[in-house]
Structures are given as C-alpha cells and as structure tokens.
XYZ file of N, CA and C in Angstrom:
597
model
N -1.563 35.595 23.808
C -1.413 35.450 22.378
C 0.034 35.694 21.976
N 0.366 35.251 20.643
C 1.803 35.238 20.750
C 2.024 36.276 19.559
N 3.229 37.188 19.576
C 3.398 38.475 19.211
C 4.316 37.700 17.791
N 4.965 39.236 16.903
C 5.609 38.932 15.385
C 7.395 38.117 16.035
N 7.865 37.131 15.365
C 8.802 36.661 16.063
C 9.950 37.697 15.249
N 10.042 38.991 15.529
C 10.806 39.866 14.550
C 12.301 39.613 15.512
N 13.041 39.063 14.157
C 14.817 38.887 13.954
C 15.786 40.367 14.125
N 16.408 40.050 14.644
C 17.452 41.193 14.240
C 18.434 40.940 12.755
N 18.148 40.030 12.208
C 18.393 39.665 10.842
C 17.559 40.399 9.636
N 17.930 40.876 9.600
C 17.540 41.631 8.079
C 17.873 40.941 6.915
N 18.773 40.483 6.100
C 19.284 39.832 5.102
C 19.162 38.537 5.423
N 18.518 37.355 4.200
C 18.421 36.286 4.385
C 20.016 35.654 4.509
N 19.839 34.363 4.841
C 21.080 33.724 5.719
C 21.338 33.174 4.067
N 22.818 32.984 3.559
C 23.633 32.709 2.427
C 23.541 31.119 2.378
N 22.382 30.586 2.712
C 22.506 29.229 2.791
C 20.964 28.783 2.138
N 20.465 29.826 2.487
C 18.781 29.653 1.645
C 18.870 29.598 -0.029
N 18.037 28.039 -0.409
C 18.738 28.365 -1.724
C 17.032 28.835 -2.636
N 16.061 28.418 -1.722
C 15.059 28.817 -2.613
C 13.725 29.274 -1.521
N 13.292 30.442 -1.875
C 12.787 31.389 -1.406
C 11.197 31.269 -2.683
N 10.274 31.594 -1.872
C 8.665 31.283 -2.199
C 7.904 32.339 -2.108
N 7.410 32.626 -2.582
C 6.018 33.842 -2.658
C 5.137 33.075 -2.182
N 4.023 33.758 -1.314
C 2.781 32.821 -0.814
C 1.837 33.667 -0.938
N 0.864 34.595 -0.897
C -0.133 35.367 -0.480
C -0.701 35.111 0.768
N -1.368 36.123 1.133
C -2.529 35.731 2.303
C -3.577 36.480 1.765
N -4.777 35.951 1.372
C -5.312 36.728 0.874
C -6.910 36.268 1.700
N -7.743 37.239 1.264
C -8.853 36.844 2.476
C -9.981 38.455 1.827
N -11.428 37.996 2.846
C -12.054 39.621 2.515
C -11.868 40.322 3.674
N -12.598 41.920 3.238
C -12.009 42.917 4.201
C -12.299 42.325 5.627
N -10.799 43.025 6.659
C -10.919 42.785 8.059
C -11.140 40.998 8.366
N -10.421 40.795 7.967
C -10.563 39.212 8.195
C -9.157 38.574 8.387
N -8.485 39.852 9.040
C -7.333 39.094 9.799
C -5.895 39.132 9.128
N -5.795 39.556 8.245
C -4.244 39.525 6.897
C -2.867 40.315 7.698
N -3.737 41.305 7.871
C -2.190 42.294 8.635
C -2.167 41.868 9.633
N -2.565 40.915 10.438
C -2.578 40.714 11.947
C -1.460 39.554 11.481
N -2.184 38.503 10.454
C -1.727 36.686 10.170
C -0.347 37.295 10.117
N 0.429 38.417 9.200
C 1.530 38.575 8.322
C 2.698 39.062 9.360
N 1.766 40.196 10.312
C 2.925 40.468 11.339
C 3.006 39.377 12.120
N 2.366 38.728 12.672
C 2.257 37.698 13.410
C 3.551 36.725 13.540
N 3.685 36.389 12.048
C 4.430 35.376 11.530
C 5.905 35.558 11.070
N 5.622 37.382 10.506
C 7.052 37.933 10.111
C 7.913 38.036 10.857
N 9.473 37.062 10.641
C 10.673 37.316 11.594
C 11.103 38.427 11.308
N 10.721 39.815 10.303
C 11.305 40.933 10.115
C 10.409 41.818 10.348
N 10.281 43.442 10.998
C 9.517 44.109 10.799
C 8.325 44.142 9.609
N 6.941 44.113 10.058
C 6.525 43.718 8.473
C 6.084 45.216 7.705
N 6.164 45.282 6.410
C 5.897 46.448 5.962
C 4.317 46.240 5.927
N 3.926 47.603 6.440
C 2.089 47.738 6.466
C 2.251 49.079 5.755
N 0.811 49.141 5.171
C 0.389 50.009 4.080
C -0.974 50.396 4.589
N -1.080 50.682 6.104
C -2.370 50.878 6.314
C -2.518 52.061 6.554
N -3.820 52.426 5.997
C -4.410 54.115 6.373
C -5.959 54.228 7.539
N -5.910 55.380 8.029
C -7.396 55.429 8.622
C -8.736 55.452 7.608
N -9.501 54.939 8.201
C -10.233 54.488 7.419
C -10.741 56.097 7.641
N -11.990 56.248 6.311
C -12.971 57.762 6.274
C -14.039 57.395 6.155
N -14.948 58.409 6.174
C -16.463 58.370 5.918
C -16.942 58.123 4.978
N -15.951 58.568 3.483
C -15.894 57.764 2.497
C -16.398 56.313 1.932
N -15.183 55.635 2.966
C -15.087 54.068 2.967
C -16.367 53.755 3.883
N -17.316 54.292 4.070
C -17.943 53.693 5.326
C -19.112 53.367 4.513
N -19.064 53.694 3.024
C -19.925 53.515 2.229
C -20.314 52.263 1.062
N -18.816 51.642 1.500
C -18.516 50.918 0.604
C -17.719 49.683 0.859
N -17.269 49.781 2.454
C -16.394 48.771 3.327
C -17.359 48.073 4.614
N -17.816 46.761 4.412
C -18.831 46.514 5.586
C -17.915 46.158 6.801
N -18.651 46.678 7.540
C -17.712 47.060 9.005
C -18.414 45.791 9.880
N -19.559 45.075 9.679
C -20.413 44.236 10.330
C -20.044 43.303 11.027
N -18.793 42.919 10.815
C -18.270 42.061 11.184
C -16.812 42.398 12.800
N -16.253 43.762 12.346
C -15.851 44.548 13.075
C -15.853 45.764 13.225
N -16.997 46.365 13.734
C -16.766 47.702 14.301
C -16.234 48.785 14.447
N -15.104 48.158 15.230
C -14.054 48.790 16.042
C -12.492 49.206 14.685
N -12.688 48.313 13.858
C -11.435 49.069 13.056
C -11.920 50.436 12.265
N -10.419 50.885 12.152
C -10.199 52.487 12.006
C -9.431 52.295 11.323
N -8.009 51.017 10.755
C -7.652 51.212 9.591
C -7.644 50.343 8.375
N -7.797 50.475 7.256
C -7.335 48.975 6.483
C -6.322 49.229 5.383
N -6.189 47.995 4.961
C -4.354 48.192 3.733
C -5.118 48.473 2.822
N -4.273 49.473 2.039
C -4.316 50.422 0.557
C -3.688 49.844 -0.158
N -2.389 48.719 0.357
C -1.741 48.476 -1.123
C -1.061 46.406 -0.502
N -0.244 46.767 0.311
C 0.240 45.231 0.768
C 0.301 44.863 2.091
N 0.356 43.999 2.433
C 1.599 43.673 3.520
C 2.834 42.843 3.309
N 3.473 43.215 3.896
C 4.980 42.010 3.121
C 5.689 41.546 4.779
N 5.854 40.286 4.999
C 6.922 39.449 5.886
C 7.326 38.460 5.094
N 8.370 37.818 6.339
C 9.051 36.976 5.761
C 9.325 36.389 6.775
N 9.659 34.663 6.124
C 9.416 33.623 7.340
C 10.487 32.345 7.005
N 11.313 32.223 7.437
C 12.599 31.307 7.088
C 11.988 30.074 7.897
N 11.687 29.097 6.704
C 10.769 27.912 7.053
C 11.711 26.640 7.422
N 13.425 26.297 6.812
C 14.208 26.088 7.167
C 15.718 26.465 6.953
N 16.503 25.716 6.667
C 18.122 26.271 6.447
C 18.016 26.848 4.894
N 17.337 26.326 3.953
C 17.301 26.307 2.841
C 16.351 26.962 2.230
N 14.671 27.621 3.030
C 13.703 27.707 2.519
C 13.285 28.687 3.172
N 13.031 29.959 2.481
C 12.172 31.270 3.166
C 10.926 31.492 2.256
N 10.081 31.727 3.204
C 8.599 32.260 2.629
C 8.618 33.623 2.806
N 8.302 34.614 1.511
C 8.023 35.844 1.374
C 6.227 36.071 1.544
N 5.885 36.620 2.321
C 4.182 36.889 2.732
C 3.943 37.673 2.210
N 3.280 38.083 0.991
C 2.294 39.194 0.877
C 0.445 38.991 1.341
N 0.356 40.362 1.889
C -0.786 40.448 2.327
C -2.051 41.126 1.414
N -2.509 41.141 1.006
C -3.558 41.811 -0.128
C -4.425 42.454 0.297
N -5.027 43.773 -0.217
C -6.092 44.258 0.614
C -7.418 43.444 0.317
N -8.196 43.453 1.312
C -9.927 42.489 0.985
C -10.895 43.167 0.030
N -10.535 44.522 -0.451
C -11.660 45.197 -1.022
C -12.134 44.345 -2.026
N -13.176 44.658 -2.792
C -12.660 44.389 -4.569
C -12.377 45.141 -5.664
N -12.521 46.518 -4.662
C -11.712 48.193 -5.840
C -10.593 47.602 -5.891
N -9.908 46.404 -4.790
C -8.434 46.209 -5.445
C -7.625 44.913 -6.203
N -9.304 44.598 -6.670
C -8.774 43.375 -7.638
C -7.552 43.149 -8.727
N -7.515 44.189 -9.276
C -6.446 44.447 -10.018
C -5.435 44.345 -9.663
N -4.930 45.043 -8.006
C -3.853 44.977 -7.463
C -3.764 42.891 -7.234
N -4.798 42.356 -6.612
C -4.773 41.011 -6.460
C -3.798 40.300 -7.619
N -4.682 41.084 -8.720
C -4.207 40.021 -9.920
C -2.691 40.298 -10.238
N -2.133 41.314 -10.062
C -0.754 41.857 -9.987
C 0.231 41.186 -9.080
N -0.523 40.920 -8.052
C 0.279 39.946 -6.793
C 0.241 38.598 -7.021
N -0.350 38.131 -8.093
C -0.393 36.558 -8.087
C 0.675 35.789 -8.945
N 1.501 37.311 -9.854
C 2.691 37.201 -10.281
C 3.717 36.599 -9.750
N 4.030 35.299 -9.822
C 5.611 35.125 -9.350
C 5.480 34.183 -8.034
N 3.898 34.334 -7.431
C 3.596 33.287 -6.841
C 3.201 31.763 -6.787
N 3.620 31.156 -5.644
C 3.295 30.017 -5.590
C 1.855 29.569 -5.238
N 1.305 29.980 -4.169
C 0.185 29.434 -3.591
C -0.541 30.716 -3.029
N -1.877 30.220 -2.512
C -2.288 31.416 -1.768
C -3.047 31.101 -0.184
N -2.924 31.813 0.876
C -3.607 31.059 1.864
C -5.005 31.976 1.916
N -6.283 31.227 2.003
C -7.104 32.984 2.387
C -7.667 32.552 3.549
N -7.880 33.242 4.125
C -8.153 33.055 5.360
C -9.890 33.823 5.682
N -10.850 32.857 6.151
C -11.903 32.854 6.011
C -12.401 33.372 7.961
N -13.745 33.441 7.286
C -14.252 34.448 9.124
C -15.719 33.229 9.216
N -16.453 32.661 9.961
C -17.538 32.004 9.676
C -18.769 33.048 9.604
N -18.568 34.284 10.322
C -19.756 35.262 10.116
C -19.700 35.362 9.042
N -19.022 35.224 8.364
C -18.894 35.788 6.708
C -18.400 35.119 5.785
N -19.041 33.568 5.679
C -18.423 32.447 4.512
C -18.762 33.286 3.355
N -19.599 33.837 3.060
C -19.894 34.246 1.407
C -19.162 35.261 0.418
N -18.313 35.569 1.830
C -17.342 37.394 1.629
C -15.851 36.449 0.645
N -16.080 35.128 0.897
C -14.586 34.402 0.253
C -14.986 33.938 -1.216
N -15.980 34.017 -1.642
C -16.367 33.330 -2.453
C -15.327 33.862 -3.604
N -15.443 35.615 -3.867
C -15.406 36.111 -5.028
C -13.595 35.603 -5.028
N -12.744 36.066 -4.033
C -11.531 35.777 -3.577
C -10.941 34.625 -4.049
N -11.698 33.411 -3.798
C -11.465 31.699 -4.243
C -11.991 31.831 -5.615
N -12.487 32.256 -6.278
C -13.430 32.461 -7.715
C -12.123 33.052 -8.082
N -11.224 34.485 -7.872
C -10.792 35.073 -8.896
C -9.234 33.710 -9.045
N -8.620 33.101 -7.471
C -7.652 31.979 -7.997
C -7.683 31.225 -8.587
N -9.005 30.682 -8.321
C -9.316 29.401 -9.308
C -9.337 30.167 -11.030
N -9.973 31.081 -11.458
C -9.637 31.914 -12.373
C -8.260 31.965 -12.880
N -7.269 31.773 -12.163
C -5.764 32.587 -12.431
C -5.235 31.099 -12.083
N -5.617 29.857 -11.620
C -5.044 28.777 -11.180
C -4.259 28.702 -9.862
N -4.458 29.403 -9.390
C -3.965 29.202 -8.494
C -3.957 28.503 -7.008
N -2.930 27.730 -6.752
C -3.317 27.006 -5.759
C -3.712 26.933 -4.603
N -4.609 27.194 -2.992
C -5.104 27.514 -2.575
C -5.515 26.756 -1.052
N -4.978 26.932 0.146
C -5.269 26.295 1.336
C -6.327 27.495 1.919
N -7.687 27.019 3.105
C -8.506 27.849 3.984
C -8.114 27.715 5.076
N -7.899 29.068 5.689
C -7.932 29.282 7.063
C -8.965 29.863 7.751
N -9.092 28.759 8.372
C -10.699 29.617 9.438
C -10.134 30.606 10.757
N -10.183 31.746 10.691
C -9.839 32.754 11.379
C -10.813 32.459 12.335
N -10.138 32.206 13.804
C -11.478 31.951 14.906
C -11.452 33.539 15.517
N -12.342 34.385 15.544
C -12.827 35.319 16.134
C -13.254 34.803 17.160
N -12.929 35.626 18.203
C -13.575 35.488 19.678
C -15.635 36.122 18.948
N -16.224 34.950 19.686
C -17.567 35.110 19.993
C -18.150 34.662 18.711
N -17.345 34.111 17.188
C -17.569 33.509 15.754
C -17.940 32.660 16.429
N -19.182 31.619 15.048
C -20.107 30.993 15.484
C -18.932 29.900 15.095
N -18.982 28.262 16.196
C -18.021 27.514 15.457
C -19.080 26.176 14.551
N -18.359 25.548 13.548
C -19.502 24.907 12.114
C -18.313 23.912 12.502
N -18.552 22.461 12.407
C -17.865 21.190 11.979
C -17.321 21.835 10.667
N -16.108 21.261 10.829
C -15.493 20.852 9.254
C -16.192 20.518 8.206
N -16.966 19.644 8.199
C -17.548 18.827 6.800
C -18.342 20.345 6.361
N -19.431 20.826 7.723
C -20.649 21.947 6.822
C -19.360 23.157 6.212
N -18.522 24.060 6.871
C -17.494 24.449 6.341
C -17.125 24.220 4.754
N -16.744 23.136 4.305
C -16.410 22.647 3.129
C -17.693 22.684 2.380
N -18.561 22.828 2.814
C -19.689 22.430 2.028
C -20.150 23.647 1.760
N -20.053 24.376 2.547
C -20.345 25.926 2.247
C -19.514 26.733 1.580
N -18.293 26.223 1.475
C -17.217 26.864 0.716
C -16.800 26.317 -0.705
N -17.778 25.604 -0.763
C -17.733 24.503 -2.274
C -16.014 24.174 -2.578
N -15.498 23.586 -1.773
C -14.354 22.980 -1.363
C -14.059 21.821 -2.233
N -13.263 21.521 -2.632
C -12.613 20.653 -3.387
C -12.214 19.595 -2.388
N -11.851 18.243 -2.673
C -11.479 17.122 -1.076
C -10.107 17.158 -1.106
N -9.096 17.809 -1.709
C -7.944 18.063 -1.699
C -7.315 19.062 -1.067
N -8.144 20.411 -1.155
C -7.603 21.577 -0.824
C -8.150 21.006 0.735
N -6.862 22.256 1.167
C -6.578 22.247 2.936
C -7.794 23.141 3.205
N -8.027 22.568 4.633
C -9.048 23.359 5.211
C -8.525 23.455 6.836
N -7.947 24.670 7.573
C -7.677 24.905 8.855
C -8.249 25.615 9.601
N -7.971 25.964 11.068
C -8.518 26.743 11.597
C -7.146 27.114 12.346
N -7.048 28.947 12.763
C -6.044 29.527 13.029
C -6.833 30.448 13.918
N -5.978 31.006 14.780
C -5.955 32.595 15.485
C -4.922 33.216 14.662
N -4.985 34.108 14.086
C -4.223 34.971 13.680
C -2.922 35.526 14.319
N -3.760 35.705 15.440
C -2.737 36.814 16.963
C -1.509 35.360 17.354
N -2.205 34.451 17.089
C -1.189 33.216 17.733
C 0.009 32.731 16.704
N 1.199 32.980 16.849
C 1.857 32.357 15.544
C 2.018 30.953 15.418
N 1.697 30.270 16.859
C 1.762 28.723 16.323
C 0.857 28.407 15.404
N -0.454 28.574 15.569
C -1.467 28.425 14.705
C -1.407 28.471 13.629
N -0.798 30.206 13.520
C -1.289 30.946 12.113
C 0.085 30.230 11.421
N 1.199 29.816 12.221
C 2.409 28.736 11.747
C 1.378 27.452 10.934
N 0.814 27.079 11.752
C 0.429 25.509 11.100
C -0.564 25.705 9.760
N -1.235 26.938 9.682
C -2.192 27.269 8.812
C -1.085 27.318 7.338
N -0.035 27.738 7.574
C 0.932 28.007 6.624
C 1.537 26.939 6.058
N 2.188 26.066 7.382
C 2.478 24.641 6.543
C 1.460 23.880 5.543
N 0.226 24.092 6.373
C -0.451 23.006 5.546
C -0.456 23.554 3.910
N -0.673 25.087 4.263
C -0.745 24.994 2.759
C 1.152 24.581 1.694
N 1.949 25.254 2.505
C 3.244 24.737 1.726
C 3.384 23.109 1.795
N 2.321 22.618 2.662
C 2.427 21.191 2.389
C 2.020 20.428 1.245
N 0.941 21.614 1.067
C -0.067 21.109 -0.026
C 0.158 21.174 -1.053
N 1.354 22.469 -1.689
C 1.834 22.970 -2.754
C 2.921 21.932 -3.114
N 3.546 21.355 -1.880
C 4.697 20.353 -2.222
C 4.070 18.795 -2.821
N 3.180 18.487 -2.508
C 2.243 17.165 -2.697
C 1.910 17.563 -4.464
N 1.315 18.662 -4.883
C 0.733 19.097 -5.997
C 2.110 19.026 -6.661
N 3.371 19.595 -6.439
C 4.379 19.745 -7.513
C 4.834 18.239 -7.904
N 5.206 17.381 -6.711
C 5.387 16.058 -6.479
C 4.460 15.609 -7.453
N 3.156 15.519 -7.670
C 2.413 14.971 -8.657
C 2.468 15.336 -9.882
N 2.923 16.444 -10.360
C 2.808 16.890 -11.473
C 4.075 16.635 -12.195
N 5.207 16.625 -10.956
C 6.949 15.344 -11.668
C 6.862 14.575 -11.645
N 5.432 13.413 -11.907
C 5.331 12.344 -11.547
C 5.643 11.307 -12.829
C-alpha cells in the first residue's frame, strides 16, 4: 500500500496562484484520516483521541472493531495538484454530535468528497442530506475494505439515491493512487459544474 507522499516543503511554491478547499467527509471510521494522510505532501495535522467507554455508547464500532481512536475536531493536508493549483484537505469527524462543526467547515469550500463503506450505505445518507442542504457539491468514494461486500455500480447509485451527474468511485484509502483518482474526479467534476454555470 502506498504511504503519505510528505514534502520537505512546507510553504506553498510562489507560483500557485489558486489554492481550493475540498472536504473529505464520510460516517464514523470510514476511512478520512487514513484518505487525508495518505494524500498529504505535508505532515497532516490529526486531532485524534482514544476512544472511551463513553463513546462506546454512542459510536457504532460494527463495522470496525479494532479502532481505539477517532477525530474530535479535523484533519488538514495538502496536495499541490499542479504548478498553479493546491488542494487544502479537510477531514471532518463522522459523528453527528459534530454537525455543527461540519457546517462550519463547509465555509470557504469548494466541493466535498465523502467517502462511502458498502457495509454501511445508509451511515452516508444523513452526510449527503446535510450538502445537498448547504449546496454543496459532491463526488462518492467507495472505500474498498478488505472482506466489504463488492455491489456493481448501477445498485450503488441506486442505493445512494445518486444523481447521473455526480461522480461515483471506488478507492483504497491506504493507496494514494487511488485515493489520487477519487480526488480528481471530484475536482473534475467541480471544474465541468463552474464551466457550466460561465456558460
């Protein structure tokens, strides 16, 4: 699997003239801090805590087990897409105690990617409900979990009450080519939508 392509560049290059907000947004444990480091050419900032007994009341683990921590507040990378163009990643936590924070992050953004699990099409619903709410524009990533059940494309869309416009992908998270192409499509998609709307 392929690791965060982290730069020894810290400061964007004096040649970038326009820089993008994107989200990754998705429900709990469905891959965000994995997609963000993955992809970030800079150390990525994580905001994660151990999870408690607390949360065990109120965070369904059903899907993974084995985690012990999740994000309290963001994740942030960044991804210099060419000479001219950097993507800023924020990562969102999946709860919905942190809707508020969601709606705070959708400030200033362009698009959002969320990235979907097939054990758990119904966990995206509320997620795609609150953008479409706020307008916002919106590509799916199907997060392939080792041992996830795999669905054709078409039932996918159909279960996700999908629009025939919006992107629909499938990614590994851990892989950055992937979780790379999951990203274009959606900045592809955002560029097609602006293109139409200077039309």
């Amino acid at each position: 699997m392929g690791s965060a392509p982290v730069s020894d560049r810290v400061y964007v290059s004096d040649k970038v003239r326009t820089a993008v907000k994107i989200l990754i947004v998705g429900h709990f444990a469905v891959g965000k801090t994995t997609f963000v480091g993955t992809l970030s050419e800079i150390r990525p900032l994580r905001t994660e805590e151990a999870m408690t007994q607390a949360s065990e009341l109120v965070d369904d683990l059903a899907g993974s087990p084995d985690k012990t921590t999740t994000t309290v507040a963001m994740d942030f990378g960044r991804l210099t897409l060419s000479e001219r163009l950097v993507l800023y990643l924020f990562g969102a936590p999946g709860q919905k105690r942190f809707t508020q924070l969601w709606k705070d992050m959708m400030h200033g953004a362009l698009g959002a990617l969320v990235l979907a699990d097939t054990r758990r099409l119904d966990q995206s619903f509320d997620i795609m409900g609150l953008l479409e709410e706020h307008g916002m524009p919106y590509a799916v990533a199907v997060n392939q979990f080792d041992g996830a059940p795999v669905f054709p494309e078409t039932e996918i869309r159909e279960a996700l009450d999908l629009l025939p416009e919006t992107p629909l992908v499938t990614c590994d998270a851990r892989d950055d080519a992937s979780s790379a192409r999951a990203l274009i499509s959606l900045v592809e998609y955002l560029q097609t939508r602006t293109a139409q709307e200077h039309r």
